[in-house]
């Protein structure tokens, strides 16, 4: 009997404490109707940090169920908000609603492309940039294929080395996804392997560091022309390459950075004359050197390809983590 009284007493004290600690936001108490509460809900937007150093990255990548850094800024009180990931081109939620706390969010368990929906007082705000790509884990690749799509085997698989490098996973891409923006200048289609397979979905490895690096190069090119930002003419010759496709690319290394999604062969109309020339490639080369000086964490390879056997001069840019230079 005494224990029961003590338990009831503690329960009552906990309820009183909770009532004291939790104070609904003042704007939700201002009116007596649900409509007034809805009108008082502050605007929510993705923090600038979620778009990379360049500010122009429009897609984040994460494995299913992991936490992703996704800072959200609220113009007012942040109390009472919940979040859900909504499948792209759909109103279907990928998960239960969770309280919005801190700058990391839990990713959905199902691979796909998602947008963030933040809710309070019945008001839903959908954040369309950046979006989230939930990856299919590398471990689900069976031999050389993933869901019927031929990928091939990575050097780490041939060596049976669990510590060797391999992608964390692959974004699952359908035809409707090809024009999704990865950055201000680059789309999903730019990173899809240019093979002859007709099966869908296809699978793509993308390292967001190279996306950020390319956009920083664009910003540097704009700065050198006296602008903060510009929309450049861009051709992406090659982004991600599956190992099986890479093996047939003339002159490509067996462990090419394209296999890991942190490289792109790209031609940029740096001077804006509507042509892609060796002078554009030289300007890109200078911009890459400057970006790596300012952001050593994005150091990587730079190859300038200007041989007459190429239809247009272009640059290979990657973010492998160490500086390397060559010409082709």
Coordinates of C-alpha atoms in Angstrom, one line a residue:
X1 CA 0.0 0.0 0.0
X2 CA 2.8 2.4 0.9
X3 CA 4.7 1.6 -2.3
X4 CA 1.5 2.3 -4.3
X5 CA 1.0 5.7 -2.6
X6 CA 4.7 6.6 -3.3
X7 CA 4.3 5.6 -6.9
X8 CA 1.1 7.7 -7.3
X9 CA 2.9 10.6 -5.6
X10 CA 5.9 10.4 -7.9
X11 CA 3.6 10.1 -11.0
X12 CA 1.7 13.2 -10.0
X13 CA 4.9 15.1 -9.4
X14 CA 6.2 14.1 -12.8
X15 CA 3.0 15.3 -14.5
X16 CA 3.3 18.6 -12.6
X17 CA 7.0 19.0 -13.7
X18 CA 6.1 18.2 -17.3
X19 CA 3.4 20.8 -17.2
X20 CA 5.8 23.4 -15.9
X21 CA 8.7 22.5 -18.3
X22 CA 6.5 22.4 -21.4
X23 CA 5.2 25.8 -22.5
X24 CA 3.5 25.8 -25.9
X25 CA 4.9 28.5 -28.2
X26 CA 3.3 31.9 -27.5
X27 CA 2.0 32.2 -31.0
X28 CA 0.0 29.0 -30.6
X29 CA -1.6 30.4 -27.4
X30 CA -2.4 33.8 -29.0
X31 CA -5.7 32.7 -30.5
X32 CA -8.6 30.6 -29.4
X33 CA -9.1 28.8 -32.7
X34 CA -7.1 26.2 -34.7
X35 CA -7.1 28.6 -37.6
X36 CA -5.2 31.3 -35.7
X37 CA -2.6 28.7 -34.6
X38 CA -2.1 27.8 -38.3
X39 CA -1.6 31.4 -39.3
X40 CA 1.1 31.7 -36.6
X41 CA 3.2 28.8 -37.8
X42 CA 6.7 30.2 -38.8
X43 CA 8.4 29.6 -42.1
X44 CA 10.8 26.6 -42.3
X45 CA 13.6 26.2 -44.8
X46 CA 16.8 24.2 -45.3
X47 CA 19.9 25.7 -43.8
X48 CA 22.5 26.9 -46.3
X49 CA 25.0 24.3 -44.9
X50 CA 22.8 21.6 -46.4
X51 CA 23.8 22.7 -49.9
X52 CA 27.5 22.2 -49.6
X53 CA 30.3 24.8 -49.4
X54 CA 29.3 26.1 -52.9
X55 CA 25.7 26.6 -51.9
X56 CA 24.6 25.0 -55.2
X57 CA 24.4 21.3 -54.3
X58 CA 20.8 20.2 -54.6
X59 CA 20.9 16.5 -53.6
X60 CA 22.2 14.7 -50.5
X61 CA 23.1 11.0 -50.4
X62 CA 22.7 8.6 -47.5
X63 CA 22.3 4.9 -46.8
X64 CA 18.9 3.7 -45.7
X65 CA 18.1 4.3 -42.0
X66 CA 21.2 6.4 -41.3
X67 CA 21.3 9.9 -40.0
X68 CA 21.9 12.7 -42.4
X69 CA 23.2 16.2 -41.6
X70 CA 20.2 18.4 -42.7
X71 CA 20.1 21.7 -40.8
X72 CA 16.7 23.3 -40.8
X73 CA 16.1 27.0 -40.1
X74 CA 12.9 28.1 -38.5
X75 CA 11.9 31.8 -38.6
X76 CA 10.4 31.7 -35.1
X77 CA 9.9 29.1 -32.4
X78 CA 11.0 25.6 -33.4
X79 CA 8.8 23.9 -30.8
X80 CA 6.2 21.5 -31.9
X81 CA 7.5 20.7 -35.4
X82 CA 7.6 17.1 -36.8
X83 CA 9.2 15.9 -40.0
X84 CA 8.6 13.2 -42.6
X85 CA 10.3 12.2 -45.8
X86 CA 7.9 12.3 -48.8
X87 CA 8.6 10.3 -51.9
X88 CA 9.3 12.5 -54.9
X89 CA 6.3 13.1 -57.2
X90 CA 4.1 11.7 -54.5
X91 CA 2.3 12.5 -51.2
X92 CA 3.2 9.1 -49.7
X93 CA 5.3 9.3 -46.6
X94 CA 8.3 7.0 -46.3
X95 CA 8.1 6.9 -42.5
X96 CA 6.4 7.9 -39.3
X97 CA 6.4 11.6 -38.2
X98 CA 9.3 12.4 -35.9
X99 CA 10.0 15.4 -33.7
X100 CA 12.3 17.9 -35.4
X101 CA 15.2 18.3 -33.1
X102 CA 18.8 19.2 -33.9
X103 CA 20.6 19.3 -37.3
X104 CA 20.5 15.5 -38.1
X105 CA 17.5 13.6 -39.4
X106 CA 16.8 9.9 -39.8
X107 CA 16.7 8.8 -43.4
X108 CA 14.0 6.5 -44.8
X109 CA 14.5 2.8 -45.0
X110 CA 13.4 2.5 -48.6
X111 CA 15.8 3.6 -51.4
X112 CA 14.6 6.4 -53.6
X113 CA 14.4 10.2 -53.9
X114 CA 12.7 12.2 -51.2
X115 CA 11.7 15.7 -50.1
X116 CA 11.4 16.8 -46.5
X117 CA 7.9 17.7 -45.1
X118 CA 7.8 19.7 -41.9
X119 CA 4.5 20.0 -40.0
X120 CA 3.1 22.0 -37.1
X121 CA -0.5 22.8 -36.2
X122 CA -1.7 21.0 -39.3
X123 CA 0.4 23.2 -41.6
X124 CA 2.7 21.2 -43.9
X125 CA 5.8 22.9 -45.4
X126 CA 7.6 20.8 -48.1
X127 CA 11.3 21.6 -48.7
X128 CA 12.2 20.8 -52.3
X129 CA 15.9 21.7 -52.1
X130 CA 18.1 19.9 -51.3
X131 CA 16.4 16.6 -51.9
X132 CA 17.5 13.3 -50.4
X133 CA 18.7 10.2 -52.3
X134 CA 18.5 7.1 -50.2
X135 CA 21.0 4.5 -51.5
X136 CA 20.7 0.8 -52.2
X137 CA 23.6 -0.6 -50.1
X138 CA 26.6 -1.9 -52.0
X139 CA 26.2 -5.3 -50.2
X140 CA 23.0 -6.0 -52.0
X141 CA 24.8 -6.3 -55.3
X142 CA 24.8 -10.0 -56.2
X143 CA 28.0 -10.8 -58.1
X144 CA 28.1 -8.4 -61.0
X145 CA 24.5 -7.3 -61.0
X146 CA 22.0 -5.3 -59.0
X147 CA 18.3 -5.9 -59.6
X148 CA 19.1 -7.0 -63.2
X149 CA 21.4 -4.1 -64.0
X150 CA 24.9 -5.1 -65.0
X151 CA 27.5 -3.3 -62.8
X152 CA 30.5 -5.6 -62.8
X153 CA 33.0 -6.2 -60.1
X154 CA 35.1 -3.7 -58.2
X155 CA 38.9 -4.1 -57.7
X156 CA 38.1 -4.7 -54.0
X157 CA 35.9 -7.6 -54.9
X158 CA 38.5 -9.2 -57.1
X159 CA 41.0 -8.9 -54.3
X160 CA 38.5 -10.2 -51.7
X161 CA 39.6 -7.2 -49.5
X162 CA 36.9 -6.0 -47.2
X163 CA 38.9 -2.9 -46.4
X164 CA 39.5 -1.8 -50.0
X165 CA 37.6 1.1 -51.4
X166 CA 34.1 0.7 -52.8
X167 CA 31.0 2.9 -53.0
X168 CA 28.7 3.0 -50.0
X169 CA 25.8 2.3 -52.2
X170 CA 24.0 3.3 -55.4
X171 CA 21.1 5.7 -56.1
X172 CA 18.3 3.9 -57.9
X173 CA 17.4 5.8 -61.0
X174 CA 14.3 5.5 -63.2
X175 CA 13.7 7.3 -66.5
X176 CA 11.5 9.9 -64.7
X177 CA 14.5 10.8 -62.4
X178 CA 17.0 11.7 -65.2
X179 CA 16.3 15.4 -65.1
X180 CA 16.5 15.8 -61.3
X181 CA 19.1 18.4 -60.4
X182 CA 22.2 17.2 -58.5
X183 CA 23.6 20.8 -58.5
X184 CA 22.8 24.1 -60.2
X185 CA 24.5 22.8 -63.4
X186 CA 24.4 19.0 -63.2
X187 CA 21.5 16.6 -63.5
X188 CA 21.2 12.9 -62.6
X189 CA 21.4 12.0 -66.2
X190 CA 25.0 13.4 -66.3
X191 CA 26.1 10.7 -63.8
X192 CA 24.3 7.7 -65.3
X193 CA 26.7 5.4 -67.1
X194 CA 26.6 5.8 -70.9
X195 CA 26.3 2.1 -71.6
X196 CA 23.8 0.3 -73.9
X197 CA 21.7 -1.3 -71.2
X198 CA 18.0 -0.7 -71.5
X199 CA 16.9 -2.1 -68.1
X200 CA 15.4 0.2 -65.5
X201 CA 16.0 1.1 -62.8
X202 CA 19.7 1.9 -63.3
X203 CA 22.2 2.4 -60.5
X204 CA 24.5 5.3 -59.9
X205 CA 27.3 6.0 -57.4
X206 CA 27.7 9.7 -56.6
X207 CA 30.1 11.3 -54.2
X208 CA 28.8 14.8 -53.2
X209 CA 32.3 16.1 -52.8
X210 CA 32.9 16.2 -56.6
X211 CA 29.5 17.9 -57.0
X212 CA 30.5 20.6 -54.6
X213 CA 33.9 20.9 -56.2
X214 CA 32.5 21.4 -59.7
X215 CA 30.1 24.1 -58.5
X216 CA 32.9 25.9 -56.7
X217 CA 34.9 25.8 -59.9
X218 CA 31.9 27.4 -61.6
X219 CA 31.7 30.1 -59.0
X220 CA 35.4 30.8 -59.4
X221 CA 35.0 31.1 -63.1
X222 CA 32.2 33.6 -62.5
X223 CA 34.3 35.6 -60.1
X224 CA 37.0 35.9 -62.6
X225 CA 34.5 37.5 -65.0
X226 CA 33.3 39.9 -62.3
X227 CA 30.1 38.0 -61.4
X228 CA 29.1 36.2 -58.2
X229 CA 27.3 33.4 -60.1
X230 CA 26.7 32.6 -63.7
X231 CA 25.0 29.8 -65.7
X232 CA 27.7 28.3 -67.8
X233 CA 27.3 26.1 -70.9
X234 CA 28.3 22.6 -69.6
X235 CA 28.8 19.2 -71.2
X236 CA 29.3 16.2 -68.9
X237 CA 31.0 13.6 -71.0
X238 CA 31.2 11.0 -68.3
X239 CA 30.2 10.8 -64.6
X240 CA 29.8 7.5 -62.9
X241 CA 31.0 4.4 -64.8
X242 CA 30.2 0.9 -63.8
X243 CA 33.3 -1.3 -63.7
X244 CA 32.0 -3.4 -66.6
X245 CA 31.6 -0.3 -68.8
X246 CA 34.9 1.3 -67.6
X247 CA 36.8 -1.8 -68.7
X248 CA 35.8 -1.0 -72.3
X249 CA 36.8 2.7 -72.2
X250 CA 40.1 3.3 -74.0
X251 CA 42.9 4.4 -71.8
X252 CA 40.8 4.2 -68.6
X253 CA 42.5 2.9 -65.4
X254 CA 41.2 -0.3 -63.9
X255 CA 40.5 1.6 -60.6
X256 CA 39.3 4.8 -62.3
X257 CA 37.8 7.4 -60.0
X258 CA 34.6 7.2 -62.1
X259 CA 33.9 3.8 -60.5
X260 CA 33.4 5.5 -57.2
X261 CA 31.3 8.4 -58.3
X262 CA 33.8 11.1 -57.3
X263 CA 34.9 12.1 -60.9
X264 CA 33.4 13.8 -63.9
X265 CA 34.8 14.5 -67.4
X266 CA 33.4 17.9 -68.1
X267 CA 33.6 20.7 -70.7
X268 CA 32.7 24.2 -69.6
X269 CA 32.3 27.2 -71.8
X270 CA 34.3 29.3 -69.4
X271 CA 34.6 32.5 -71.5
X272 CA 30.9 32.4 -72.6
X273 CA 31.6 32.6 -76.3
X274 CA 29.4 29.6 -77.1
X275 CA 32.3 27.4 -78.1
X276 CA 34.3 24.8 -76.2
X277 CA 38.0 25.3 -76.8
X278 CA 41.3 24.7 -75.3
X279 CA 41.2 28.2 -73.8
X280 CA 38.1 27.2 -71.8
X281 CA 40.0 24.1 -70.5
X282 CA 42.9 26.3 -69.4
X283 CA 40.6 28.6 -67.5
X284 CA 39.0 25.6 -65.8
X285 CA 42.4 24.2 -64.9
X286 CA 43.3 27.5 -63.2
X287 CA 40.0 27.6 -61.4
X288 CA 40.4 24.0 -60.1
X289 CA 43.9 24.9 -58.7
X290 CA 42.4 27.9 -56.9
X291 CA 39.5 25.9 -55.5
X292 CA 41.9 23.2 -54.1
X293 CA 44.0 25.9 -52.5
X294 CA 41.0 27.3 -50.7
X295 CA 39.4 23.9 -50.0
X296 CA 42.2 21.3 -49.5
X297 CA 39.6 18.8 -48.3
X298 CA 38.4 18.7 -52.0
X299 CA 41.9 17.9 -53.4
X300 CA 41.9 15.5 -56.3
X301 CA 42.8 14.8 -59.9
X302 CA 42.8 17.1 -62.8
X303 CA 43.4 15.9 -66.3
X304 CA 43.2 18.3 -69.3
X305 CA 42.3 16.5 -72.5
X306 CA 43.1 18.6 -75.6
X307 CA 44.2 16.0 -78.2
X308 CA 42.7 16.3 -81.7
X309 CA 41.1 12.8 -81.3
X310 CA 38.5 14.4 -78.9
X311 CA 35.6 16.3 -80.4
X312 CA 36.1 19.1 -77.8
X313 CA 38.7 19.7 -75.2
X314 CA 37.5 18.8 -71.7
X315 CA 38.8 18.3 -68.1
X316 CA 38.6 15.4 -65.8
X317 CA 37.9 16.6 -62.3
X318 CA 37.8 14.4 -59.2
X319 CA 37.8 14.6 -55.4
X320 CA 40.0 11.6 -54.5
X321 CA 41.6 13.3 -51.6
X322 CA 45.1 13.9 -53.0
X323 CA 46.4 16.2 -55.7
X324 CA 47.2 14.7 -59.1
X325 CA 47.7 16.3 -62.5
X326 CA 48.1 15.0 -66.1
X327 CA 47.3 15.8 -69.7
X328 CA 45.8 13.6 -72.4

